[in-house]
Coordinates of C-alpha atoms in Angstrom, one line a residue:
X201 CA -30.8 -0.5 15.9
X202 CA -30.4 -4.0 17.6
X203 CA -27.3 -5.5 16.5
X204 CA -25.6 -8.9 17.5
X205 CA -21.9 -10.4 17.6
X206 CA -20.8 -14.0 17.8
X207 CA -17.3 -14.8 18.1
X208 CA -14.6 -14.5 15.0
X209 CA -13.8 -16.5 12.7
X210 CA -10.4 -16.8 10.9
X211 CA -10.0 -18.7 7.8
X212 CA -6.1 -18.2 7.6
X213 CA -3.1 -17.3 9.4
X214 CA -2.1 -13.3 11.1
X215 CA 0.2 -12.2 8.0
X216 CA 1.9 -8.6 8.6
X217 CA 2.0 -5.2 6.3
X218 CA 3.0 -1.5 6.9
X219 CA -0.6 -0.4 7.3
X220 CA -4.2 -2.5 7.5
X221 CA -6.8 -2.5 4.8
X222 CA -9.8 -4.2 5.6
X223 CA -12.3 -4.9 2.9
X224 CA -16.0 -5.3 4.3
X225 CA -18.6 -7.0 1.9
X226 CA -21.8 -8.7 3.5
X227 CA -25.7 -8.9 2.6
X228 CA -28.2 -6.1 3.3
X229 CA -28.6 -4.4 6.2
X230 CA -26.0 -7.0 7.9
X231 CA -23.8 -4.6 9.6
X232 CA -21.5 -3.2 7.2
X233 CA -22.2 -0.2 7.2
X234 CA -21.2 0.8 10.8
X235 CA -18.1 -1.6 11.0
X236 CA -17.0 1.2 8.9
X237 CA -18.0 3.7 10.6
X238 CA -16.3 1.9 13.6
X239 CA -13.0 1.9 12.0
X240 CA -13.7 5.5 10.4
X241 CA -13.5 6.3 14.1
X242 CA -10.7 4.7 14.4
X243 CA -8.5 7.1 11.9
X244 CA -9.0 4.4 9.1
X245 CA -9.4 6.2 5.6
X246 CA -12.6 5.0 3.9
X247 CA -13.0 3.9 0.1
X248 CA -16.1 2.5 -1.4
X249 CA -16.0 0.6 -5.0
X250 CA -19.7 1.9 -5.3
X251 CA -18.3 5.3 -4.8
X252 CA -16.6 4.6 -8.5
X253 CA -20.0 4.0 -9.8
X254 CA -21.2 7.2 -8.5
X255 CA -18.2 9.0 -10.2
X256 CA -19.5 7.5 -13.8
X257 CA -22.8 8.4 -13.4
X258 CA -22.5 12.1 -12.3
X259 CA -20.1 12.5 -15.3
X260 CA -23.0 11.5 -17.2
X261 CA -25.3 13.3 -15.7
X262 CA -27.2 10.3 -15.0
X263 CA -29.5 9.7 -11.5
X264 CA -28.2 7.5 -8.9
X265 CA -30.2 4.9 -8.1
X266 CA -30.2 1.5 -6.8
X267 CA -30.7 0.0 -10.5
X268 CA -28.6 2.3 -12.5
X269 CA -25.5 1.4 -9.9
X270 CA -26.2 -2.3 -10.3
X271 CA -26.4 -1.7 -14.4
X272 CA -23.6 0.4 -14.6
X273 CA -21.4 -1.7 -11.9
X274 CA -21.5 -4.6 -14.6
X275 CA -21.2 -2.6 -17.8
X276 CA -17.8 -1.5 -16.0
X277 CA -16.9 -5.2 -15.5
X278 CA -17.9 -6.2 -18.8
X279 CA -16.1 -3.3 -20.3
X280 CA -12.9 -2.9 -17.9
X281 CA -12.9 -6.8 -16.3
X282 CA -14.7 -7.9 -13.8
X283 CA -11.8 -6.2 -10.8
X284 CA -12.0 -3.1 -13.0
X285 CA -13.8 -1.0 -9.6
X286 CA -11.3 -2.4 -7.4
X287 CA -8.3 -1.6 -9.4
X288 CA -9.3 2.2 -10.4
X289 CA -8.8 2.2 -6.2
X290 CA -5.9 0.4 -6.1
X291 CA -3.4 2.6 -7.6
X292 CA -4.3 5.3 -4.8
X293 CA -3.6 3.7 -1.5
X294 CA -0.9 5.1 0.2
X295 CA 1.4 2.8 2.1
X296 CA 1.0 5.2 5.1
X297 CA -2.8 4.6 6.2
X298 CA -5.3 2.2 7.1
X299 CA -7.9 1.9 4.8
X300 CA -11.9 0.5 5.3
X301 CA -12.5 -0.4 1.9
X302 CA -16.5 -1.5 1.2
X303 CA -19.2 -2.2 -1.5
X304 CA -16.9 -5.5 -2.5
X305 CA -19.3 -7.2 -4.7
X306 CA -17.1 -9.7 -7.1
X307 CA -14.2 -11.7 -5.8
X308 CA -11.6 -10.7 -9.2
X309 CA -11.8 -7.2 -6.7
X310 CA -10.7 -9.6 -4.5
X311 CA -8.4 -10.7 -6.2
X312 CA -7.1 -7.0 -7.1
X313 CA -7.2 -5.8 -3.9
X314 CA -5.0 -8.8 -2.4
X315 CA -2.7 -7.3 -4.8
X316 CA -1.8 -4.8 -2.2
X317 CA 0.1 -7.6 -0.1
X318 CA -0.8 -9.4 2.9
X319 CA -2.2 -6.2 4.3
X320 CA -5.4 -6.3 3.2
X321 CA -7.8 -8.9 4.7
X322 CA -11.3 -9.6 3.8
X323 CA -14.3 -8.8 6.5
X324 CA -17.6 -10.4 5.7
X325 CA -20.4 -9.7 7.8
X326 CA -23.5 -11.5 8.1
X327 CA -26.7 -12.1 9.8
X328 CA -30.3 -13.5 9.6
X329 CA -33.1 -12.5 6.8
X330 CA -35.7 -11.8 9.1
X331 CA -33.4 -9.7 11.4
X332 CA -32.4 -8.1 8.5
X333 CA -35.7 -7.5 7.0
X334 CA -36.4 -6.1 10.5
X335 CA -33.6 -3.2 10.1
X336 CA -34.6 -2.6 6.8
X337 CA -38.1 -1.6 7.9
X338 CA -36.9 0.2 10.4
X339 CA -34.0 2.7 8.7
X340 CA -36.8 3.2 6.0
X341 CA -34.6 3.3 3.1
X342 CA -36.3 4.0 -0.8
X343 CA -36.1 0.9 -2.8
X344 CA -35.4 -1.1 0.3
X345 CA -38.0 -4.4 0.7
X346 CA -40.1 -4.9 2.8
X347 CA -40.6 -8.2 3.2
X348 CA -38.9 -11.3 3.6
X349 CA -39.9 -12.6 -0.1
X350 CA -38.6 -8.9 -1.4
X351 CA -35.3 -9.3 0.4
X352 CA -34.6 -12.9 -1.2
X353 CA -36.1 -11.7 -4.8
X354 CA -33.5 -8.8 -4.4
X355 CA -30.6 -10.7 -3.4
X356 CA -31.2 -13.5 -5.5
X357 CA -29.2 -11.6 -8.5
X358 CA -26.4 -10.3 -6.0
X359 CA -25.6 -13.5 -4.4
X360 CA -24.7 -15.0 -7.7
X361 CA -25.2 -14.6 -11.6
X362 CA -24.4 -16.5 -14.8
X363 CA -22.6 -13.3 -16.1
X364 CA -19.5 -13.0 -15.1
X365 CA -19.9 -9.0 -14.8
X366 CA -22.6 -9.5 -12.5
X367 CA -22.3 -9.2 -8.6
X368 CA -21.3 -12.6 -7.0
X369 CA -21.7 -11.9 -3.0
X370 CA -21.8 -15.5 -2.3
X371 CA -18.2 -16.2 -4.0
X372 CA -16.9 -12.9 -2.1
X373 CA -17.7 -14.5 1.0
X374 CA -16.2 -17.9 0.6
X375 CA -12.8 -15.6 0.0
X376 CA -13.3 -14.0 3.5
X377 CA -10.5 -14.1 5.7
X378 CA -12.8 -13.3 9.0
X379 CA -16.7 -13.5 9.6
X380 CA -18.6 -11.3 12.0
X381 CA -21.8 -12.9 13.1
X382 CA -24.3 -9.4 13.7
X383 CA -27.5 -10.3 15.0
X384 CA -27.5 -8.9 18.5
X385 CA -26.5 -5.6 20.5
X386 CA -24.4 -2.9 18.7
X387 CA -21.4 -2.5 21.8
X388 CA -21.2 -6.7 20.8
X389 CA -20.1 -5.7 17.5
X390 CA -18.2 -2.9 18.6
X391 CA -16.0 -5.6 20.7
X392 CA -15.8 -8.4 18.1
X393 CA -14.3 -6.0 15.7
X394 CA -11.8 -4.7 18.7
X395 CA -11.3 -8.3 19.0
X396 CA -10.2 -8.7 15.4
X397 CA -7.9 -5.9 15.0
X398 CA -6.0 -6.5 18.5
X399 CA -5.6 -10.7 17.5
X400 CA -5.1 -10.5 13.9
X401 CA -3.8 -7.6 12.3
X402 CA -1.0 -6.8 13.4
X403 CA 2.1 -4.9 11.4
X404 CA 5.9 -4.6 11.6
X405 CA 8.1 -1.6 10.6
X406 CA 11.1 -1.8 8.5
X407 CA 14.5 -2.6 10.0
X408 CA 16.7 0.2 9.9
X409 CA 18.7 -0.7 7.1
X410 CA 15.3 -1.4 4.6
X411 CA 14.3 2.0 5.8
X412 CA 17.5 4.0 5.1
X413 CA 17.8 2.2 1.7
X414 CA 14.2 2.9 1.0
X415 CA 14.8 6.4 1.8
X416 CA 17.9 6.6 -0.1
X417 CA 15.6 5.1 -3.4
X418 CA 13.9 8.0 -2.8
X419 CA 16.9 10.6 -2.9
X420 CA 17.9 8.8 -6.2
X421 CA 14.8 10.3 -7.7
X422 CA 16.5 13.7 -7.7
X423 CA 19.6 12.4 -9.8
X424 CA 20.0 14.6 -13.0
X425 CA 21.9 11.9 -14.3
X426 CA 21.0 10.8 -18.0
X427 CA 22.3 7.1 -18.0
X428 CA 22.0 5.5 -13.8
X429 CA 20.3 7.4 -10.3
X430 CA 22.2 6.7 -7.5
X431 CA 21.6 8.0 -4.1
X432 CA 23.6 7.9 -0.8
X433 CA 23.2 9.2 2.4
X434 CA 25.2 9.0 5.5
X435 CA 24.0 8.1 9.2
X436 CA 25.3 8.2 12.9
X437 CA 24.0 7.2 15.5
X438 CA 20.9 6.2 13.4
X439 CA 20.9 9.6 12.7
X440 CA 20.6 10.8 9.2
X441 CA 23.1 13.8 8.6
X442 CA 23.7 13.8 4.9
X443 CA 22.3 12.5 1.1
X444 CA 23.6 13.1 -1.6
X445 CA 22.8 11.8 -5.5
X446 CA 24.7 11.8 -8.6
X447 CA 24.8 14.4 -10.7
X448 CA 26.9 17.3 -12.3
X449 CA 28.4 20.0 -9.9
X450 CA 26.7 23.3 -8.0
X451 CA 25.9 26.0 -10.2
X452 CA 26.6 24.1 -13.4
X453 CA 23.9 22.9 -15.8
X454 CA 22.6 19.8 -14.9
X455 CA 23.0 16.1 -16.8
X456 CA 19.7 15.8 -18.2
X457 CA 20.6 19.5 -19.8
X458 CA 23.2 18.5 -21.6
X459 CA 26.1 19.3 -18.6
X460 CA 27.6 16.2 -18.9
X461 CA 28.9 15.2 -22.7
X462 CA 29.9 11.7 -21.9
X463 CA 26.4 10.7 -20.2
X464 CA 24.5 12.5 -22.8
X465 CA 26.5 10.2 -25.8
X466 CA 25.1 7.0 -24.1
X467 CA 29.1 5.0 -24.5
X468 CA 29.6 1.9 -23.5
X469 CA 29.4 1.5 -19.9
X470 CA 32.8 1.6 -17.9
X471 CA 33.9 3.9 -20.8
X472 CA 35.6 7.6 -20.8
X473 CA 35.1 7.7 -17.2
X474 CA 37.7 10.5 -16.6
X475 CA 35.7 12.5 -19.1
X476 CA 32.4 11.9 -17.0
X477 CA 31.2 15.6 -15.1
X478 CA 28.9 14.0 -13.0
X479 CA 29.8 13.5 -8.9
X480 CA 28.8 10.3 -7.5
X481 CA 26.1 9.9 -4.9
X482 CA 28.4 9.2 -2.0
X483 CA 31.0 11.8 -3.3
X484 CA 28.0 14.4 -2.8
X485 CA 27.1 13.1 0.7
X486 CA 30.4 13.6 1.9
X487 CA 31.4 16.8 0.4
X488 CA 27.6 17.8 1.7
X489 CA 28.5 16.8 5.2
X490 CA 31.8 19.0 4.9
X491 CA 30.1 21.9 3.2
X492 CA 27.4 22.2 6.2
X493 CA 30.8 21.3 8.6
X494 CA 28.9 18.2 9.8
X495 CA 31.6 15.2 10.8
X496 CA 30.8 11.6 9.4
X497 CA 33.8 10.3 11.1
X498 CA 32.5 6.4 13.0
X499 CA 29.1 6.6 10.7
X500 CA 27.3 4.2 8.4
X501 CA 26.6 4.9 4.5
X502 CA 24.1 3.5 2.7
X503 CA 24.0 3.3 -0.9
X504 CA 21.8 2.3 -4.0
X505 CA 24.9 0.5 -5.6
X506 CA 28.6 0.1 -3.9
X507 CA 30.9 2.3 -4.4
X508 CA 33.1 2.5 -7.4
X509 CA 37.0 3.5 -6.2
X510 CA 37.1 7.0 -6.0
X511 CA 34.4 7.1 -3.5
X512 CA 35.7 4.1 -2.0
X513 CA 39.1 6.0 -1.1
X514 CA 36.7 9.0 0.1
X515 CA 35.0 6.4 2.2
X516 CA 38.3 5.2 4.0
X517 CA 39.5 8.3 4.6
X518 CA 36.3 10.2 5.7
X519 CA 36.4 7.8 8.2
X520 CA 33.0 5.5 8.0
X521 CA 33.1 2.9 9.4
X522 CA 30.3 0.9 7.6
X523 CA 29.0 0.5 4.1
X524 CA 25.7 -0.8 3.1
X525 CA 24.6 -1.2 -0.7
X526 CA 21.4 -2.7 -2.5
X527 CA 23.2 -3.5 -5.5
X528 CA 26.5 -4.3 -6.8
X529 CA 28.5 -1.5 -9.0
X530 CA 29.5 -3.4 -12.3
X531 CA 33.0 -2.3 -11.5
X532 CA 33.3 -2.6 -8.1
X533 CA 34.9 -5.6 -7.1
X534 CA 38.3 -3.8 -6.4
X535 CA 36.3 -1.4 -4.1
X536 CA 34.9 -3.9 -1.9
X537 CA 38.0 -5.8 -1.5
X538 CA 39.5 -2.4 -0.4
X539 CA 36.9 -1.4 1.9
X540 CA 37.4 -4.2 3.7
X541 CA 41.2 -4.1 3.6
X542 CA 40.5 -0.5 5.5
X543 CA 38.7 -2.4 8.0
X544 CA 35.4 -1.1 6.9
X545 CA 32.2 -3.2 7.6
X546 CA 30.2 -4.0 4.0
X547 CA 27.0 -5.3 3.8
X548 CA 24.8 -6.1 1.2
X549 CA 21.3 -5.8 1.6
X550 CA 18.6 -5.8 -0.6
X551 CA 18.3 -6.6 -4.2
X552 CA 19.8 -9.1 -6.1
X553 CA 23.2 -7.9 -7.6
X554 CA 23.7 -6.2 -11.4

């Protein structure tokens, strides 16, 4: 198949994510299909909104074809809204991978897909009817026209529709963010797109302290703690050699069990703290560190909130050197102001105080 590539066109500026996700949308036989097969290649994980379509109508037993995916696509929208195929995807992209995502068809998917951040950018490809009609004869596809007339008589309801459930190709592609011109040799597309991902997606990784804290948000999700989840861990070097997370002690039963009467009667916050059974976060990262015979002495711990004084005081003497918390410990303005008596850095990074 003859395809060819004019240059790219950007409608706005290189923004940075964790990953790329690339929607592709574009008429027939344009091209769409291998640009994902070209980024397939390339270790990107594909989704397809049709391929929600096809879920729904082998759950009903139903035949797939060309017009029961069109019918079905807009009794979705008109049941769910008119993103509803774009957000049933949504919720399972992982922040991990790069994603190809086609069969965009309605710009409220869009819409729900630029949800995902400044990661995701919009890929419309194009090129002439008869060039397209051309291809079409030539894959010989069921259902696809075969003539000029049968390609605009086909499209004419995609492009754009009075219902608002219908597809609306012509809307997707004012949203696009680049435009791949595909009316010439295949290797010219293959470059255009290499052109693309080298000169406009780019990504960034987290700074060390936005990935310790993330990892420590994580940790927090182990707390048995009824009433707040904290988590700590400790690093040196960069190097992470402890976590810990609040909680009641080894071998006893656990907060959310009942283990710890004070959390479990839901006082007043800042009340009946000697009674309370649970260890702190940062207690457990350094009594971790000693249990395993690990020294913490010169390192850096990072913490969901600051510490309150107790830990503080295990801090100083431990011997870290730097604290680094996302949010501020109700009762912790002694413990700062000690900490930095000690000679401790403290930094607060992150979320806004509470």
């Amino acid at each position: 198949m003859l395809c060819r590539v004019g240059s790219v066109r950007s409608r706005r500026p290189s923004k940075r994510g964790a990953d790329m996700i690339l929607g592709v949308a574009g008429p027939y036989a344009s091209g769409k299909g291998e640009v994902v097969r070209f980024l397939e290649e390339r270790s990107f994980y594909v989704e397809s909104l049709s391929d929600e379509i096809r879920k729904v109508l082998a759950e009903r037993g139903e035949e797939e074809t060309r017009e029961r995916m069109i019918e079905t696509g807009v009794e979705l929208r008109t049941a769910e809204g008119p993103g509803a195929l774009a957000q049933r995807l949504v919720g399972r992209v992982r922040p991990d991978r790069n994603y190809v995502i086609d069969s965009i068809r309605h710009p409220a998917e869009v819409a729900a897909l630029r949800s995902l951040g400044a990661r995701f950018h919009l890929i419309w490809v194009d090129a002439g009817e008869e060039l397209r009609v051309e291809r079409m004869q030539s894959r010989g596809r069921n259902g696809d026209p075969e003539t000029l007339e049968d390609l605009r008589r086909l499209e004419g309801r995609e492009l754009k529709s009075d219902n608002p459930a219908g597809q609306q190709l012509l809307a997707v592609r004012d949203l696009a963010d680049h435009t791949l011109r595909n009316d010439g040799a295949l290797d010219e597309l293959h470059d255009q797109l290499q052109r693309l991902l080298r000169n406009h997606l780019h990504f960034e990784r987290p700074d060390w302290d936005e990935y310790f804290l993330n990892i420590a948000q994580v940790v927090a999700t182990r707390s048995n703690c009824v009433k707040r989840k904290v988590a700590a861990l400790i690093t040196v070097d960069r190097r992470i050699i402890s976590t810990g997370y609040n909680g009641t002690p080894r071998g006893t039963r656990n907060c959310n069990e009942g283990g710890c009467p004070r959390c479990n009667a839901f006082g007043p916050g800042g009340a009946d703290l000697g009674e309370c059974v649970c260890s702190h976060a940062e207690e457990n990262a350094i009594t971790q560190s000693a249990y395993h015979g690990v020294s913490v002495r010169g390192g850096t711990v990072y913490t969901t909130f600051s510490p309150c004084l107790m830990c503080t005081k295990m801090i100083i003497n431990s011997g870290l050197q730097e604290v680094v918390y996302s949010a501020a410990y109700p009762l912790g303005g002694i413990s700062l102001d000690l900490l930095r008596e000690a000679g401790l850095k403290v930094r607060h990074v992150g979320s806004t105080d509470t």
